[in-house]
Short mmCIF file of C-alpha atoms and ligand atoms in Angstrom, two decimals:
data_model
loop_
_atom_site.label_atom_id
_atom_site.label_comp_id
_atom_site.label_asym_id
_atom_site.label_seq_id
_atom_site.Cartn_x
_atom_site.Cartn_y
_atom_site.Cartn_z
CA UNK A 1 -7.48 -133.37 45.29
CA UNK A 2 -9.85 -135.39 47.48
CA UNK A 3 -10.81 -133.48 50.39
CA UNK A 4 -9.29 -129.89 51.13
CA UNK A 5 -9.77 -127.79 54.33
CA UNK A 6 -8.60 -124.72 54.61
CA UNK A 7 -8.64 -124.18 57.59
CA UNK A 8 -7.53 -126.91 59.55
CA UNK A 9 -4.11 -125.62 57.92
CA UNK A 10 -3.68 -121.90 58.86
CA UNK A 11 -2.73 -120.77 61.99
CA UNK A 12 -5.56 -119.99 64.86
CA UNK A 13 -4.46 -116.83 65.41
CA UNK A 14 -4.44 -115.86 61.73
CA UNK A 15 -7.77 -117.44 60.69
CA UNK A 16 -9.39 -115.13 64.30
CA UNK A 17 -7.49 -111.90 62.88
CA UNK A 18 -9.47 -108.74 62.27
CA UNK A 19 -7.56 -106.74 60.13
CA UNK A 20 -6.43 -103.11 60.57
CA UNK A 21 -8.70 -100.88 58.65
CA UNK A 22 -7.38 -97.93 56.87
CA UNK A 23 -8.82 -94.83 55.83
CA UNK A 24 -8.09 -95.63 52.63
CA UNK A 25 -10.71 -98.86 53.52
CA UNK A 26 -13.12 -97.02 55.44
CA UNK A 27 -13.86 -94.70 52.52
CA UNK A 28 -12.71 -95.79 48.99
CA UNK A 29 -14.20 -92.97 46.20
CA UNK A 30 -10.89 -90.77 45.22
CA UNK A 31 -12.97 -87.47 44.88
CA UNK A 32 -13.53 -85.35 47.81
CA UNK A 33 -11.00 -83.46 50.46
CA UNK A 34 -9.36 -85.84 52.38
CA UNK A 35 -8.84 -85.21 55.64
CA UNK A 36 -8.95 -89.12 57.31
CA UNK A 37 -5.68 -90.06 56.90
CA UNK A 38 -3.34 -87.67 58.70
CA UNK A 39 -1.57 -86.69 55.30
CA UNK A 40 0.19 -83.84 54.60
CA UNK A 41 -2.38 -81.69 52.60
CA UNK A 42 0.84 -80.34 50.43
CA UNK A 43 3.18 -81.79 48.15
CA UNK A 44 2.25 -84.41 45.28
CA UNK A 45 3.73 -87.68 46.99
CA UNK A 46 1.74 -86.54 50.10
CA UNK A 47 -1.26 -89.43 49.63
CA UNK A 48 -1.08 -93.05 50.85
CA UNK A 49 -1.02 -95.67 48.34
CA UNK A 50 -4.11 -98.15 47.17
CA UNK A 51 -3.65 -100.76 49.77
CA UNK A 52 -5.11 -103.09 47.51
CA UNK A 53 -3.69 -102.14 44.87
CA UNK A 54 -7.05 -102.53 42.34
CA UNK A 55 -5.49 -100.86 39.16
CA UNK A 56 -2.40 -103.17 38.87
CA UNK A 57 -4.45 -105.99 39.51
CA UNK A 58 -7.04 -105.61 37.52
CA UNK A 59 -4.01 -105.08 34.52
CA UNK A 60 -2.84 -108.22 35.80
CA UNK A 61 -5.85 -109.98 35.39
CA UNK A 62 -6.61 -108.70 32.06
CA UNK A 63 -3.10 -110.11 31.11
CA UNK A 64 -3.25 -113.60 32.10
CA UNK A 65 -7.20 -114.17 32.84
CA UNK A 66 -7.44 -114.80 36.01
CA UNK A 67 -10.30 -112.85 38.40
CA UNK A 68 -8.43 -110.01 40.83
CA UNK A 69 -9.69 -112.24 44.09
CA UNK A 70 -7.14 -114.76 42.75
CA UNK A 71 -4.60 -112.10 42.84
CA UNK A 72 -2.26 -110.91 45.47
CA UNK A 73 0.35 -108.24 45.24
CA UNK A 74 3.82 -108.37 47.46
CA UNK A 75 6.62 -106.19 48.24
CA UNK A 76 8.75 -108.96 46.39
CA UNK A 77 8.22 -112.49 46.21
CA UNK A 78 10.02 -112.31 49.05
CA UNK A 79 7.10 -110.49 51.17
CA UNK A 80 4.61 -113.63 49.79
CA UNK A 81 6.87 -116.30 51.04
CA UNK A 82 7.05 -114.24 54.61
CA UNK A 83 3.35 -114.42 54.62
CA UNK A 84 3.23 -118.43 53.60
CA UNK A 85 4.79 -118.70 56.89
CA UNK A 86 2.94 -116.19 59.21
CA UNK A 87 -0.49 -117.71 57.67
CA UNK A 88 0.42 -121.27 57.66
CA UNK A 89 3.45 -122.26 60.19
CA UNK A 90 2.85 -122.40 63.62
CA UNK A 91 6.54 -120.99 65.18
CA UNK A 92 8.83 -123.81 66.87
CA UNK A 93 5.96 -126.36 65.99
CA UNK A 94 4.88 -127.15 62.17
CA UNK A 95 7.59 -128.23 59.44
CA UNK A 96 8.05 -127.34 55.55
CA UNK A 97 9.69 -129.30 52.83
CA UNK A 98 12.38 -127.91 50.75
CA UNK A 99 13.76 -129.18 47.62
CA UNK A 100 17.73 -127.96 47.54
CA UNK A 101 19.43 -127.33 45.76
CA UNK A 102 16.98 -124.61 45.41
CA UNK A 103 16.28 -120.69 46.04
CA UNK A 104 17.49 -119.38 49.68
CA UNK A 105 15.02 -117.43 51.03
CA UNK A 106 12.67 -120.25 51.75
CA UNK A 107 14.89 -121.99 54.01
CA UNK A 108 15.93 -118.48 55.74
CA UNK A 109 12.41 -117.73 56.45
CA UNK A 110 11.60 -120.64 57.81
CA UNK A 111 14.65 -119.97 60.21
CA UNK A 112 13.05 -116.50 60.74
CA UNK A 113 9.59 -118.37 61.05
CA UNK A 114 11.05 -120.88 63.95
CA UNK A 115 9.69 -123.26 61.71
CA UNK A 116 11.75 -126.76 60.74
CA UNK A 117 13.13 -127.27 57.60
CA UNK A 118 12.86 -131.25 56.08
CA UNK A 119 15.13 -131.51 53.18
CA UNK A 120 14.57 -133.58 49.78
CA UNK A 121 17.11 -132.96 47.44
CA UNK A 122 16.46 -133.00 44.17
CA UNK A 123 17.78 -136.28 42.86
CA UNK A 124 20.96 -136.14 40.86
CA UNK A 125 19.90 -134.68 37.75
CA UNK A 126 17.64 -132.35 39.58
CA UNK A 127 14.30 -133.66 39.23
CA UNK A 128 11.49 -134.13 42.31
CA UNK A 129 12.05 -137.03 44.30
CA UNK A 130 8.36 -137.48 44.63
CA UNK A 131 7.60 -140.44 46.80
CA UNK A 132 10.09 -139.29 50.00
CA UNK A 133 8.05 -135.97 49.86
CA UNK A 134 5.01 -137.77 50.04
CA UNK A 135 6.05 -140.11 53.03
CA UNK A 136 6.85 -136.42 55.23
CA UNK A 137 4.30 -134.92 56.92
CA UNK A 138 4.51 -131.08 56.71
CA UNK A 139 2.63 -127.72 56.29
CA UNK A 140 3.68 -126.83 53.46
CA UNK A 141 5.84 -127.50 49.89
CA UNK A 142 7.84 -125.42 48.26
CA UNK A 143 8.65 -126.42 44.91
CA UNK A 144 10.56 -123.55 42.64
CA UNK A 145 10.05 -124.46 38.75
CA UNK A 146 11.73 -123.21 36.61
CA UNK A 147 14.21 -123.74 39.96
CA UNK A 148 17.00 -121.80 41.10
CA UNK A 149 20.31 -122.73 40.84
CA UNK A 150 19.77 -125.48 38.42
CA UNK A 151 17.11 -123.64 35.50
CA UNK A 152 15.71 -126.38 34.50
CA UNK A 153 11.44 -126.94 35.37
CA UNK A 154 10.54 -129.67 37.38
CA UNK A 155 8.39 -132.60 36.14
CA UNK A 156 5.57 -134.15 38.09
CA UNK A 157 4.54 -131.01 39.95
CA UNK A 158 1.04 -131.54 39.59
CA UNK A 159 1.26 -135.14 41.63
CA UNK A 160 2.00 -133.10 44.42
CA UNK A 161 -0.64 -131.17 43.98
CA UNK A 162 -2.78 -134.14 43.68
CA UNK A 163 -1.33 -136.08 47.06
CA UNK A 164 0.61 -133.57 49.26
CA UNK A 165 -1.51 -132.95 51.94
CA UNK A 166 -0.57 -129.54 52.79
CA UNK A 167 -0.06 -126.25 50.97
CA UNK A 168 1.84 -126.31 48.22
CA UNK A 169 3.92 -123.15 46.99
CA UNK A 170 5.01 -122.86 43.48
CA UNK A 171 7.49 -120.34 42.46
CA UNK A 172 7.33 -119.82 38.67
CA UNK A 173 9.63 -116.65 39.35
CA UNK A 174 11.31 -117.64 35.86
CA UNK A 175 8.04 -119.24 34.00
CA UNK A 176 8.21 -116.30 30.86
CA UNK A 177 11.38 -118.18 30.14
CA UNK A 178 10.51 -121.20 29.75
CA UNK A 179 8.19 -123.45 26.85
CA UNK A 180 5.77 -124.89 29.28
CA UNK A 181 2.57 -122.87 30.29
CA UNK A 182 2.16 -121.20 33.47
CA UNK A 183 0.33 -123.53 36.48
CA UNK A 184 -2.41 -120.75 36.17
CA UNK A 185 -4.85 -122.73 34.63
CA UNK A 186 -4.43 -125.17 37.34
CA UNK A 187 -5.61 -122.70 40.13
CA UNK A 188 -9.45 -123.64 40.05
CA UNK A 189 -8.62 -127.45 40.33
CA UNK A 190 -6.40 -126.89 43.27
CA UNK A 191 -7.30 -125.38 46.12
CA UNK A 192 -3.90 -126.19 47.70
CA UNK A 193 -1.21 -124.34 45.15
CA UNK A 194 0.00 -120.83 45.75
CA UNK A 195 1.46 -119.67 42.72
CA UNK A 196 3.79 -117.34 42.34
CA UNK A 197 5.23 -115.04 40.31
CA UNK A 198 7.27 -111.62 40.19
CA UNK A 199 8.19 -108.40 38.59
CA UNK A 200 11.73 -108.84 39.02
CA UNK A 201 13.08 -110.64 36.04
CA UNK A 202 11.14 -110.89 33.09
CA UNK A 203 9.42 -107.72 33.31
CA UNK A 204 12.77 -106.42 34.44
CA UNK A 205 11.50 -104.47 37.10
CA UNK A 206 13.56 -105.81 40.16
CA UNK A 207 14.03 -102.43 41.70
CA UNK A 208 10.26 -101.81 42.72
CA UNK A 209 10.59 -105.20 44.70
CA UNK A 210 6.82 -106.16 43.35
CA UNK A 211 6.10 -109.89 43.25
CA UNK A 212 2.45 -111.49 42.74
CA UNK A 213 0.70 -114.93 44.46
CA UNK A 214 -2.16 -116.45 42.93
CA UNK A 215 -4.37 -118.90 44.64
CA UNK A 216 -7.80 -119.40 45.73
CA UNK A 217 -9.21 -116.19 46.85
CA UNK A 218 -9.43 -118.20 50.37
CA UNK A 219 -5.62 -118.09 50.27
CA UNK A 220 -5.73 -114.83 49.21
CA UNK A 221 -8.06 -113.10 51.36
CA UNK A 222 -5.58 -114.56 54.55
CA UNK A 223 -2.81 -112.92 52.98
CA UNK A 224 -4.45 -109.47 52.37
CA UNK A 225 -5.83 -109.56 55.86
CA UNK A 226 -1.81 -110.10 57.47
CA UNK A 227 0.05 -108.38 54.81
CA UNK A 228 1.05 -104.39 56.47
CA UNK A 229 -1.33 -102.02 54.74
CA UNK A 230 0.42 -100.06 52.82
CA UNK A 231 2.72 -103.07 51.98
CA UNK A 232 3.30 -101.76 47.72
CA UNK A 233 4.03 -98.07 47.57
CA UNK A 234 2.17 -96.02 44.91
CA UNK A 235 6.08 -95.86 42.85
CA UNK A 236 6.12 -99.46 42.47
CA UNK A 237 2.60 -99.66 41.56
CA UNK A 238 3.13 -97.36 39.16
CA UNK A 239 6.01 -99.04 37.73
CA UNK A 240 4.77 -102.32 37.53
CA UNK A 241 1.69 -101.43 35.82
CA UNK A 242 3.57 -99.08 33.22
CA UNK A 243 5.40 -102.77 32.36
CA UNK A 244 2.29 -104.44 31.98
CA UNK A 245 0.81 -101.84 29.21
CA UNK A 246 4.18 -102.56 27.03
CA UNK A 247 3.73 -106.19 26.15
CA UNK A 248 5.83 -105.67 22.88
CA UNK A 249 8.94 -104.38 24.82
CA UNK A 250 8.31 -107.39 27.41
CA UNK A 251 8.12 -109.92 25.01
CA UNK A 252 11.01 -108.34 22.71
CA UNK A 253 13.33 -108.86 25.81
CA UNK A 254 12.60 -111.92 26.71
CA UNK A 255 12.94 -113.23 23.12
CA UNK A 256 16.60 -111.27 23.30
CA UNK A 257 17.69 -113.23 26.36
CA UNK A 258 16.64 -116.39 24.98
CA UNK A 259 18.25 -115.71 21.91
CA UNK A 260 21.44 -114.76 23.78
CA UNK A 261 21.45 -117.95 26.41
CA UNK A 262 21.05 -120.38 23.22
CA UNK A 263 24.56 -118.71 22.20
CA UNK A 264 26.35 -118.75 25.44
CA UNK A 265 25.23 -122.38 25.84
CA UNK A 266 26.63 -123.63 23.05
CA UNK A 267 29.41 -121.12 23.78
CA UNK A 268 30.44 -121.94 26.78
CA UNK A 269 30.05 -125.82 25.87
CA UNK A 270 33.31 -125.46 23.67
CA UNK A 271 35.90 -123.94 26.40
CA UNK A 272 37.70 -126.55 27.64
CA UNK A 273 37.17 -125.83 31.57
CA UNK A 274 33.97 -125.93 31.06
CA UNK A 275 33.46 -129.65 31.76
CA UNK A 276 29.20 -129.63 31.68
CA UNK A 277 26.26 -126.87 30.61
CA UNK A 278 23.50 -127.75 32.59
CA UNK A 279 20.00 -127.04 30.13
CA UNK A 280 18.26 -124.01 31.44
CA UNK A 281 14.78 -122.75 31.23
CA UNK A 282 14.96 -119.34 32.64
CA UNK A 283 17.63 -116.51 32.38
CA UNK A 284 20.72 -117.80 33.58
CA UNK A 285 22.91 -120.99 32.95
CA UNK A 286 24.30 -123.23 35.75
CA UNK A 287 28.03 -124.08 34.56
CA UNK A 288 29.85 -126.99 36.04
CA UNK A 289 33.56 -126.16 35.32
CA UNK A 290 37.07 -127.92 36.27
CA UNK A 291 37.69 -124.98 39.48
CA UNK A 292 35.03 -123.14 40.59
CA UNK A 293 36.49 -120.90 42.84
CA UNK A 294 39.73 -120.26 40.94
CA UNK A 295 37.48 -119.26 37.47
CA UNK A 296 34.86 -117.17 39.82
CA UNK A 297 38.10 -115.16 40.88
CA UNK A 298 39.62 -114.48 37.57
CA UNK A 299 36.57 -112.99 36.09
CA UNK A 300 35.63 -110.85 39.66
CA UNK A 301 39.17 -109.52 38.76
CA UNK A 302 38.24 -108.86 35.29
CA UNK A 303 35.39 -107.21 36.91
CA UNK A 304 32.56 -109.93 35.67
CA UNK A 305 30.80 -110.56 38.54
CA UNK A 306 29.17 -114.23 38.14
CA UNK A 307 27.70 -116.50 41.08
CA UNK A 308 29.80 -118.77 42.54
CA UNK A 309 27.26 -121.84 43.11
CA UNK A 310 29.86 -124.77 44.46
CA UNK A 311 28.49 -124.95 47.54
CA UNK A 312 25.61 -125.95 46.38
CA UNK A 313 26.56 -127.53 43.44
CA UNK A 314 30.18 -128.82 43.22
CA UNK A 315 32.35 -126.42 41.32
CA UNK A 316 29.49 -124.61 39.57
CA UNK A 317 28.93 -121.27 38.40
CA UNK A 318 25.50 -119.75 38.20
CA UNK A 319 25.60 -117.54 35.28
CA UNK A 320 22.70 -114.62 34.25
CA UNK A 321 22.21 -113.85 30.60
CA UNK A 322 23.05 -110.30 29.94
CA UNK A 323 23.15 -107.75 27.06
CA UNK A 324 24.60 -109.63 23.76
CA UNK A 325 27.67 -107.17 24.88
CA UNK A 326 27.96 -108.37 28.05
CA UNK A 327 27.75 -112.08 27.04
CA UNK A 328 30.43 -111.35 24.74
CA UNK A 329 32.92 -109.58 26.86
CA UNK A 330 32.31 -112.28 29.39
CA UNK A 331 33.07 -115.46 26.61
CA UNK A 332 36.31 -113.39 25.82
CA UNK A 333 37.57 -113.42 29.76
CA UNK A 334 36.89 -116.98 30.22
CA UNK A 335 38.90 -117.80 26.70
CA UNK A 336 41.68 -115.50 28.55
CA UNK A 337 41.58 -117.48 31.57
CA UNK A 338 42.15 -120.20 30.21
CA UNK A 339 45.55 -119.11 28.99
CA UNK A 340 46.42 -117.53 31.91
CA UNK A 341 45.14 -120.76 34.65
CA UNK A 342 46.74 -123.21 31.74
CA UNK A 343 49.87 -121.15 32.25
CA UNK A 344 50.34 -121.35 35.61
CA UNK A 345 49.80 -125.20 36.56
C1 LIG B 401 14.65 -113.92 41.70
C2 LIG B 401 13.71 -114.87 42.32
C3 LIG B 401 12.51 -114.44 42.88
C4 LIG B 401 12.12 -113.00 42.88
O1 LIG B 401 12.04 -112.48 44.16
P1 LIG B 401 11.52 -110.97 44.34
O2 LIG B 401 11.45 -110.82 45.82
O3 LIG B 401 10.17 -110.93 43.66
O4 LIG B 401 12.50 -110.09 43.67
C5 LIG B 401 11.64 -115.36 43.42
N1 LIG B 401 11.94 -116.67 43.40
C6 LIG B 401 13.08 -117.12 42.86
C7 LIG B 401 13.36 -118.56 42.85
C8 LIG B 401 14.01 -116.25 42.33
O5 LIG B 401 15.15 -116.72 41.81
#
């Protein structure tokens, strides 16, 4: 990274905005009678949440040693890729890159955003295609590895963090699956990455919608200043940080699921519509097979709901790791489809 200013790259408006100061900001002790915050004085829900939510991040940072002003908390990743734009994008004027075939919700917020999408595929075998990203001009990158559909982690991520001249957004939403270490020891050298990360899959938590950015606590400050207040509620604070004080149960899942997508690899390599496995390194399997459609309708009707992925991918199926039950029941309907398609044509 040779020269990085912050901000000649977020928005006017954003880098001018006073924030909206709560009561709970004005005065922060938690002993005393409250009576600055309109709340109902009865009932035990009846208190606003930490908008800053100090006790899950300070668990986080224990966890993966990183200081809290590095740390912001989402409703969802999905909240931290709204705010990318709102901090960053100027509406109906500045451009992102997207890599496809990759996770949706970039490309529909930049629609929400107003802002243009420039597309580089991944190359065939879904790797970066490093030097056309380069030669674009745009706000920002975002780059998902381990990525969604494909599972595989990109290579050559840190080049871009080296020569992109923009922000660049790195969604390791599937990271605790994977061998390779988290980008979180790159976060001092680049001032430019936002990492992030979520509660939703390997901490199996996806129902409290909490997702987590890490980045210089530049970055971060902009997005606690434009985030809503309240933005994590005091449930799925709770939630998240009663996951984080059971490592054992976290890591004994995650070693299940890898355990379990080994098998259904090599599993699902030996049925004969199955026509390619593509290597994964997060919870799910991308499965070229000979009719997409036709095998994604046999097992909804079988009631084994899988993603159908072909139009995307040509005739591929994106398949989630499940219980060792589940993955069982759902090599048994594909062997029966195969009789039953087989029969028919
Ligand atoms: C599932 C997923 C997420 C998680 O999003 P949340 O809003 O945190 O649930 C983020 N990025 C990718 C690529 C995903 O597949």
């Amino acid at each position: 990274m040779k020269h990085f200013d912050l901000q000649s790259l977020v928005r006017p408006n954003i880098w001018a905005l006073k924030p909206y100061s709560s009561a709970r900001d004005e005065f922060t002790g938690d002993e005393g009678i409250f009576l600055d915050a309109n709340e109902n004085p009865f009932g035990r829900k009846n208190r606003y949440p930490d908008p800053h939510q100090r006790l899950l991040k300070k668990a986080l940072s224990e966890l993966r040693h990183i200081p809290v002003e590095n740390i912001f908390i989402g409703n969802g990743s999905d909240e931290v890729i709204d705010l990318v734009y709102r901090i960053f994008c100027e509406p109906a004027h500045d451009r992102v890159i997207l890599c496809p075939p990759t996770y949706g919700m970039y490309e529909v917020s930049a629609n929400i955003h107003n802002v243009a999408v420039i597309r580089v595929p991944l190359t065939d075998d879904f790797e970066l295609n490093i030097d056309e990203i380069l030669s674009h001009d745009a706000r920002c990158l975002f780059v998902c590895s381990p990525n969604n559909p494909s599972g595989n982690r990109l290579k050559n991520v840190e080049r871009l963090l080296e020569e992109f001249r923009g922000i660049v957004v790195v969604d390791e939403a599937y990271i605790d699956f994977c061998d390779d270490k988290s980008f979180t020891e790159l976060l001092p050298r680049y001032p430019n990455l936002i990492l992030m990360q979520t509660f939703s899959k390997a901490w199996a938590l996806a129902s409290a919608r909490v997702g987590i950015a890490y980045a210089s606590a530049g970055i971060i400050a902009l997005m606690d200043k434009t985030k809503p207040p309240y933005n994590v509620s005091a449930f799925n604070q709770e939630e998240a940080l009663k996951a984080l004080s059971k490592p054992a149960k976290h890591a004994y899942r995650v070693n299940l699921i890898l355990q379990e997508r080994a098998l259904l690899e090599k599993e699902l390599a030996q049925l004969p519509m199955v026509r390619r496995v593509y290597p994964s390194d997060a919870n799910f399997l991308l499965v070229e097979v000979d009719d997409a459609d036709k095998l994604y309708n046999h097992l909804v009707n079988r009631k084994v709901i899988v993603r159908n992925r072909s139009n995307m991918v040509r005739n591929c199926l994106r398949i989630t790791v499940g219980t060792p039950e589940e993955n069982r029941t759902l090599l048994e309907e594909l062997r029966n489809s195969n009789l039953s398609i087989s029969n028919h044509t």
